[in-house]
JSON list of N, CA and C in Angstrom, two decimals:
[
{"chain": "A", "resi": 15, "resn": "MET", "atom": "N", "xyz": [314.34, 47.57, 8.49]},
{"chain": "A", "resi": 15, "resn": "MET", "atom": "CA", "xyz": [314.97, 46.33, 8.08]},
{"chain": "A", "resi": 15, "resn": "MET", "atom": "C", "xyz": [314.11, 45.62, 7.05]},
{"chain": "A", "resi": 16, "resn": "LEU", "atom": "N", "xyz": [312.81, 45.54, 7.33]},
{"chain": "A", "resi": 16, "resn": "LEU", "atom": "CA", "xyz": [311.91, 44.87, 6.40]},
{"chain": "A", "resi": 16, "resn": "LEU", "atom": "C", "xyz": [311.87, 45.60, 5.06]},
{"chain": "A", "resi": 17, "resn": "ASP", "atom": "N", "xyz": [311.93, 46.94, 5.11]},
{"chain": "A", "resi": 17, "resn": "ASP", "atom": "CA", "xyz": [311.93, 47.73, 3.88]},
{"chain": "A", "resi": 17, "resn": "ASP", "atom": "C", "xyz": [313.17, 47.40, 3.03]},
{"chain": "A", "resi": 18, "resn": "LEU", "atom": "N", "xyz": [314.31, 47.25, 3.67]},
{"chain": "A", "resi": 18, "resn": "LEU", "atom": "CA", "xyz": [315.54, 46.92, 2.95]},
{"chain": "A", "resi": 18, "resn": "LEU", "atom": "C", "xyz": [315.44, 45.54, 2.30]},
{"chain": "A", "resi": 19, "resn": "ILE", "atom": "N", "xyz": [314.91, 44.58, 3.03]},
{"chain": "A", "resi": 19, "resn": "ILE", "atom": "CA", "xyz": [314.75, 43.22, 2.50]},
{"chain": "A", "resi": 19, "resn": "ILE", "atom": "C", "xyz": [313.78, 43.23, 1.32]},
{"chain": "A", "resi": 20, "resn": "LEU", "atom": "N", "xyz": [312.69, 43.97, 1.45]},
{"chain": "A", "resi": 20, "resn": "LEU", "atom": "CA", "xyz": [311.70, 44.04, 0.38]},
{"chain": "A", "resi": 20, "resn": "LEU", "atom": "C", "xyz": [312.30, 44.68, -0.88]},
{"chain": "A", "resi": 21, "resn": "ARG", "atom": "N", "xyz": [313.07, 45.74, -0.71]},
{"chain": "A", "resi": 21, "resn": "ARG", "atom": "CA", "xyz": [313.70, 46.38, -1.87]},
{"chain": "A", "resi": 21, "resn": "ARG", "atom": "C", "xyz": [314.69, 45.44, -2.56]},
{"chain": "A", "resi": 22, "resn": "ALA", "atom": "N", "xyz": [315.47, 44.71, -1.77]},
{"chain": "A", "resi": 22, "resn": "ALA", "atom": "CA", "xyz": [316.42, 43.76, -2.36]},
{"chain": "A", "resi": 22, "resn": "ALA", "atom": "C", "xyz": [315.67, 42.65, -3.10]},
{"chain": "A", "resi": 23, "resn": "PHE", "atom": "N", "xyz": [314.59, 42.16, -2.52]},
{"chain": "A", "resi": 23, "resn": "PHE", "atom": "CA", "xyz": [313.80, 41.11, -3.17]},
{"chain": "A", "resi": 23, "resn": "PHE", "atom": "C", "xyz": [313.21, 41.61, -4.49]},
{"chain": "A", "resi": 24, "resn": "LEU", "atom": "N", "xyz": [312.67, 42.82, -4.49]},
{"chain": "A", "resi": 24, "resn": "LEU", "atom": "CA", "xyz": [312.08, 43.37, -5.70]},
{"chain": "A", "resi": 24, "resn": "LEU", "atom": "C", "xyz": [313.14, 43.63, -6.77]},
{"chain": "A", "resi": 25, "resn": "THR", "atom": "N", "xyz": [314.33, 44.03, -6.37]},
{"chain": "A", "resi": 25, "resn": "THR", "atom": "CA", "xyz": [315.40, 44.25, -7.33]},
{"chain": "A", "resi": 25, "resn": "THR", "atom": "C", "xyz": [315.81, 42.94, -7.98]},
{"chain": "A", "resi": 26, "resn": "VAL", "atom": "N", "xyz": [315.99, 41.90, -7.19]},
{"chain": "A", "resi": 26, "resn": "VAL", "atom": "CA", "xyz": [316.36, 40.59, -7.74]},
{"chain": "A", "resi": 26, "resn": "VAL", "atom": "C", "xyz": [315.21, 40.05, -8.58]},
{"chain": "A", "resi": 27, "resn": "ASN", "atom": "N", "xyz": [313.98, 40.25, -8.15]},
{"chain": "A", "resi": 27, "resn": "ASN", "atom": "CA", "xyz": [312.84, 39.79, -8.92]},
{"chain": "A", "resi": 27, "resn": "ASN", "atom": "C", "xyz": [312.78, 40.49, -10.27]},
{"chain": "A", "resi": 28, "resn": "GLY", "atom": "N", "xyz": [313.05, 41.79, -10.29]},
{"chain": "A", "resi": 28, "resn": "GLY", "atom": "CA", "xyz": [313.08, 42.53, -11.54]},
{"chain": "A", "resi": 28, "resn": "GLY", "atom": "C", "xyz": [314.17, 42.05, -12.47]},
{"chain": "A", "resi": 29, "resn": "LEU", "atom": "N", "xyz": [315.33, 41.74, -11.93]},
{"chain": "A", "resi": 29, "resn": "LEU", "atom": "CA", "xyz": [316.42, 41.22, -12.75]},
{"chain": "A", "resi": 29, "resn": "LEU", "atom": "C", "xyz": [316.12, 39.82, -13.26]},
{"chain": "A", "resi": 30, "resn": "ALA", "atom": "N", "xyz": [315.42, 39.03, -12.46]},
{"chain": "A", "resi": 30, "resn": "ALA", "atom": "CA", "xyz": [315.14, 37.65, -12.82]},
{"chain": "A", "resi": 30, "resn": "ALA", "atom": "C", "xyz": [314.11, 37.55, -13.95]},
{"chain": "A", "resi": 31, "resn": "MET", "atom": "N", "xyz": [313.42, 38.63, -14.24]},
{"chain": "A", "resi": 31, "resn": "MET", "atom": "CA", "xyz": [312.43, 38.60, -15.32]},
{"chain": "A", "resi": 31, "resn": "MET", "atom": "C", "xyz": [313.12, 38.66, -16.69]},
{"chain": "A", "resi": 32, "resn": "GLN", "atom": "N", "xyz": [314.36, 39.04, -16.74]},
{"chain": "A", "resi": 32, "resn": "GLN", "atom": "CA", "xyz": [315.10, 39.07, -18.00]},
{"chain": "A", "resi": 32, "resn": "GLN", "atom": "C", "xyz": [315.82, 37.74, -18.18]},
{"chain": "A", "resi": 33, "resn": "PRO", "atom": "N", "xyz": [315.64, 37.08, -19.33]},
{"chain": "A", "resi": 33, "resn": "PRO", "atom": "CA", "xyz": [316.22, 35.74, -19.53]},
{"chain": "A", "resi": 33, "resn": "PRO", "atom": "C", "xyz": [317.74, 35.68, -19.33]},
{"chain": "A", "resi": 34, "resn": "VAL", "atom": "N", "xyz": [318.46, 36.68, -19.80]},
{"chain": "A", "resi": 34, "resn": "VAL", "atom": "CA", "xyz": [319.92, 36.66, -19.69]},
{"chain": "A", "resi": 34, "resn": "VAL", "atom": "C", "xyz": [320.33, 36.76, -18.22]},
{"chain": "A", "resi": 35, "resn": "MET", "atom": "N", "xyz": [319.67, 37.64, -17.48]},
{"chain": "A", "resi": 35, "resn": "MET", "atom": "CA", "xyz": [320.00, 37.79, -16.07]},
{"chain": "A", "resi": 35, "resn": "MET", "atom": "C", "xyz": [319.60, 36.55, -15.28]},
{"chain": "A", "resi": 36, "resn": "LEU", "atom": "N", "xyz": [318.55, 35.87, -15.70]},
{"chain": "A", "resi": 36, "resn": "LEU", "atom": "CA", "xyz": [318.14, 34.64, -15.04]},
{"chain": "A", "resi": 36, "resn": "LEU", "atom": "C", "xyz": [319.22, 33.58, -15.15]},
{"chain": "A", "resi": 37, "resn": "VAL", "atom": "N", "xyz": [319.84, 33.49, -16.32]},
{"chain": "A", "resi": 37, "resn": "VAL", "atom": "CA", "xyz": [320.94, 32.53, -16.52]},
{"chain": "A", "resi": 37, "resn": "VAL", "atom": "C", "xyz": [322.13, 32.93, -15.66]},
{"chain": "A", "resi": 38, "resn": "VAL", "atom": "N", "xyz": [322.44, 34.21, -15.61]},
{"chain": "A", "resi": 38, "resn": "VAL", "atom": "CA", "xyz": [323.56, 34.69, -14.79]},
{"chain": "A", "resi": 38, "resn": "VAL", "atom": "C", "xyz": [323.31, 34.40, -13.32]},
{"chain": "A", "resi": 39, "resn": "LEU", "atom": "N", "xyz": [322.09, 34.66, -12.84]},
{"chain": "A", "resi": 39, "resn": "LEU", "atom": "CA", "xyz": [321.75, 34.37, -11.44]},
{"chain": "A", "resi": 39, "resn": "LEU", "atom": "C", "xyz": [321.84, 32.87, -11.14]},
{"chain": "A", "resi": 40, "resn": "ALA", "atom": "N", "xyz": [321.41, 32.04, -12.10]},
{"chain": "A", "resi": 40, "resn": "ALA", "atom": "CA", "xyz": [321.48, 30.59, -11.91]},
{"chain": "A", "resi": 40, "resn": "ALA", "atom": "C", "xyz": [322.92, 30.12, -11.82]},
{"chain": "A", "resi": 41, "resn": "LEU", "atom": "N", "xyz": [323.78, 30.63, -12.69]},
{"chain": "A", "resi": 41, "resn": "LEU", "atom": "CA", "xyz": [325.19, 30.25, -12.65]},
{"chain": "A", "resi": 41, "resn": "LEU", "atom": "C", "xyz": [325.87, 30.72, -11.36]},
{"chain": "A", "resi": 42, "resn": "LEU", "atom": "N", "xyz": [325.53, 31.93, -10.95]},
{"chain": "A", "resi": 42, "resn": "LEU", "atom": "CA", "xyz": [326.09, 32.46, -9.71]},
{"chain": "A", "resi": 42, "resn": "LEU", "atom": "C", "xyz": [325.63, 31.63, -8.51]},
{"chain": "A", "resi": 43, "resn": "GLY", "atom": "N", "xyz": [324.36, 31.26, -8.51]},
{"chain": "A", "resi": 43, "resn": "GLY", "atom": "CA", "xyz": [323.83, 30.43, -7.42]},
{"chain": "A", "resi": 43, "resn": "GLY", "atom": "C", "xyz": [324.47, 29.05, -7.39]},
{"chain": "A", "resi": 44, "resn": "ALA", "atom": "N", "xyz": [324.69, 28.46, -8.56]},
{"chain": "A", "resi": 44, "resn": "ALA", "atom": "CA", "xyz": [325.34, 27.14, -8.61]},
{"chain": "A", "resi": 44, "resn": "ALA", "atom": "C", "xyz": [326.78, 27.22, -8.11]},
{"chain": "A", "resi": 45, "resn": "PHE", "atom": "N", "xyz": [327.48, 28.27, -8.50]},
{"chain": "A", "resi": 45, "resn": "PHE", "atom": "CA", "xyz": [328.86, 28.45, -8.06]},
{"chain": "A", "resi": 45, "resn": "PHE", "atom": "C", "xyz": [328.94, 28.63, -6.55]},
{"chain": "A", "resi": 46, "resn": "MET", "atom": "N", "xyz": [328.07, 29.49, -6.01]},
{"chain": "A", "resi": 46, "resn": "MET", "atom": "CA", "xyz": [328.08, 29.74, -4.57]},
{"chain": "A", "resi": 46, "resn": "MET", "atom": "C", "xyz": [327.65, 28.48, -3.80]},
{"chain": "A", "resi": 47, "resn": "GLY", "atom": "N", "xyz": [326.73, 27.72, -4.35]},
{"chain": "A", "resi": 47, "resn": "GLY", "atom": "CA", "xyz": [326.32, 26.47, -3.70]},
{"chain": "A", "resi": 47, "resn": "GLY", "atom": "C", "xyz": [327.46, 25.46, -3.65]},
{"chain": "A", "resi": 48, "resn": "ALA", "atom": "N", "xyz": [328.20, 25.36, -4.74]},
{"chain": "A", "resi": 48, "resn": "ALA", "atom": "CA", "xyz": [329.33, 24.43, -4.76]},
{"chain": "A", "resi": 48, "resn": "ALA", "atom": "C", "xyz": [330.40, 24.84, -3.75]},
{"chain": "A", "resi": 49, "resn": "LYS", "atom": "N", "xyz": [330.65, 26.13, -3.65]},
{"chain": "A", "resi": 49, "resn": "LYS", "atom": "CA", "xyz": [331.63, 26.61, -2.68]},
{"chain": "A", "resi": 49, "resn": "LYS", "atom": "C", "xyz": [331.15, 26.37, -1.24]},
{"chain": "A", "resi": 50, "resn": "ALA", "atom": "N", "xyz": [329.86, 26.54, -1.00]},
{"chain": "A", "resi": 50, "resn": "ALA", "atom": "CA", "xyz": [329.32, 26.31, 0.34]},
{"chain": "A", "resi": 50, "resn": "ALA", "atom": "C", "xyz": [329.45, 24.85, 0.74]},
{"chain": "A", "resi": 51, "resn": "VAL", "atom": "N", "xyz": [329.20, 23.95, -0.21]},
{"chain": "A", "resi": 51, "resn": "VAL", "atom": "CA", "xyz": [329.32, 22.52, 0.09]},
{"chain": "A", "resi": 51, "resn": "VAL", "atom": "C", "xyz": [330.76, 22.16, 0.43]},
{"chain": "A", "resi": 52, "resn": "GLU", "atom": "N", "xyz": [331.71, 22.76, -0.25]},
{"chain": "A", "resi": 52, "resn": "GLU", "atom": "CA", "xyz": [333.12, 22.48, 0.05]},
{"chain": "A", "resi": 52, "resn": "GLU", "atom": "C", "xyz": [333.53, 22.99, 1.42]},
{"chain": "A", "resi": 53, "resn": "LYS", "atom": "N", "xyz": [332.93, 24.07, 1.87]},
{"chain": "A", "resi": 53, "resn": "LYS", "atom": "CA", "xyz": [333.32, 24.69, 3.13]},
{"chain": "A", "resi": 53, "resn": "LYS", "atom": "C", "xyz": [332.69, 24.04, 4.36]},
{"chain": "A", "resi": 54, "resn": "ILE", "atom": "N", "xyz": [331.53, 23.41, 4.18]},
{"chain": "A", "resi": 54, "resn": "ILE", "atom": "CA", "xyz": [330.82, 22.82, 5.31]},
{"chain": "A", "resi": 54, "resn": "ILE", "atom": "C", "xyz": [331.42, 21.44, 5.60]},
{"chain": "A", "resi": 55, "resn": "PRO", "atom": "N", "xyz": [331.99, 21.22, 6.77]},
{"chain": "A", "resi": 55, "resn": "PRO", "atom": "CA", "xyz": [332.67, 19.95, 7.07]},
{"chain": "A", "resi": 55, "resn": "PRO", "atom": "C", "xyz": [331.75, 18.73, 6.97]},
{"chain": "A", "resi": 56, "resn": "PHE", "atom": "N", "xyz": [330.50, 18.87, 7.38]},
{"chain": "A", "resi": 56, "resn": "PHE", "atom": "CA", "xyz": [329.58, 17.73, 7.36]},
{"chain": "A", "resi": 56, "resn": "PHE", "atom": "C", "xyz": [329.37, 17.23, 5.94]},
{"chain": "A", "resi": 57, "resn": "THR", "atom": "N", "xyz": [329.14, 18.13, 5.00]},
{"chain": "A", "resi": 57, "resn": "THR", "atom": "CA", "xyz": [328.92, 17.70, 3.62]},
{"chain": "A", "resi": 57, "resn": "THR", "atom": "C", "xyz": [330.21, 17.18, 3.00]},
{"chain": "A", "resi": 58, "resn": "ARG", "atom": "N", "xyz": [331.34, 17.72, 3.41]},
{"chain": "A", "resi": 58, "resn": "ARG", "atom": "CA", "xyz": [332.61, 17.23, 2.89]},
{"chain": "A", "resi": 58, "resn": "ARG", "atom": "C", "xyz": [332.82, 15.77, 3.29]},
{"chain": "A", "resi": 59, "resn": "ARG", "atom": "N", "xyz": [332.45, 15.43, 4.52]},
{"chain": "A", "resi": 59, "resn": "ARG", "atom": "CA", "xyz": [332.59, 14.03, 4.97]},
{"chain": "A", "resi": 59, "resn": "ARG", "atom": "C", "xyz": [331.69, 13.10, 4.16]},
{"chain": "A", "resi": 60, "resn": "ILE", "atom": "N", "xyz": [330.48, 13.55, 3.85]},
{"chain": "A", "resi": 60, "resn": "ILE", "atom": "CA", "xyz": [329.56, 12.73, 3.05]},
{"chain": "A", "resi": 60, "resn": "ILE", "atom": "C", "xyz": [330.14, 12.48, 1.67]},
{"chain": "A", "resi": 61, "resn": "ILE", "atom": "N", "xyz": [330.68, 13.52, 1.06]},
{"chain": "A", "resi": 61, "resn": "ILE", "atom": "CA", "xyz": [331.27, 13.38, -0.27]},
{"chain": "A", "resi": 61, "resn": "ILE", "atom": "C", "xyz": [332.48, 12.44, -0.23]},
{"chain": "A", "resi": 62, "resn": "GLU", "atom": "N", "xyz": [333.32, 12.55, 0.80]},
{"chain": "A", "resi": 62, "resn": "GLU", "atom": "CA", "xyz": [334.49, 11.69, 0.90]},
{"chain": "A", "resi": 62, "resn": "GLU", "atom": "C", "xyz": [334.08, 10.24, 1.10]},
{"chain": "A", "resi": 63, "resn": "ARG", "atom": "N", "xyz": [333.02, 9.99, 1.86]},
{"chain": "A", "resi": 63, "resn": "ARG", "atom": "CA", "xyz": [332.54, 8.61, 2.05]},
{"chain": "A", "resi": 63, "resn": "ARG", "atom": "C", "xyz": [332.03, 8.03, 0.74]},
{"chain": "A", "resi": 64, "resn": "ARG", "atom": "N", "xyz": [331.31, 8.81, -0.04]},
{"chain": "A", "resi": 64, "resn": "ARG", "atom": "CA", "xyz": [330.80, 8.33, -1.33]},
{"chain": "A", "resi": 64, "resn": "ARG", "atom": "C", "xyz": [331.95, 8.01, -2.28]},
{"chain": "A", "resi": 65, "resn": "GLU", "atom": "N", "xyz": [332.94, 8.87, -2.30]},
{"chain": "A", "resi": 65, "resn": "GLU", "atom": "CA", "xyz": [334.09, 8.63, -3.17]},
{"chain": "A", "resi": 65, "resn": "GLU", "atom": "C", "xyz": [334.87, 7.41, -2.73]},
{"chain": "A", "resi": 66, "resn": "ALA", "atom": "N", "xyz": [334.95, 7.16, -1.44]},
{"chain": "A", "resi": 66, "resn": "ALA", "atom": "CA", "xyz": [335.68, 6.00, -0.93]},
{"chain": "A", "resi": 66, "resn": "ALA", "atom": "C", "xyz": [334.97, 4.68, -1.28]},
{"chain": "A", "resi": 67, "resn": "GLN", "atom": "N", "xyz": [333.65, 4.74, -1.37]},
{"chain": "A", "resi": 67, "resn": "GLN", "atom": "CA", "xyz": [332.89, 3.53, -1.69]},
{"chain": "A", "resi": 67, "resn": "GLN", "atom": "C", "xyz": [333.05, 3.13, -3.15]},
{"chain": "A", "resi": 68, "resn": "GLU", "atom": "N", "xyz": [333.35, 4.07, -4.01]},
{"chain": "A", "resi": 68, "resn": "GLU", "atom": "CA", "xyz": [333.45, 3.76, -5.46]},
{"chain": "A", "resi": 68, "resn": "GLU", "atom": "C", "xyz": [334.71, 3.09, -5.83]}
]
């Protein structure tokens, strides 16, 4: 299991050394983060409260 995790980490680290792939990884991470925030009920309530206050 640890070997698999290490290989995945090294692969992502190798890709992240290239500027173009770094931008792609950043965009993918931002997209996945936004989707995760929408799916988690607790964060959705916080966002709705902030919007209601405005």
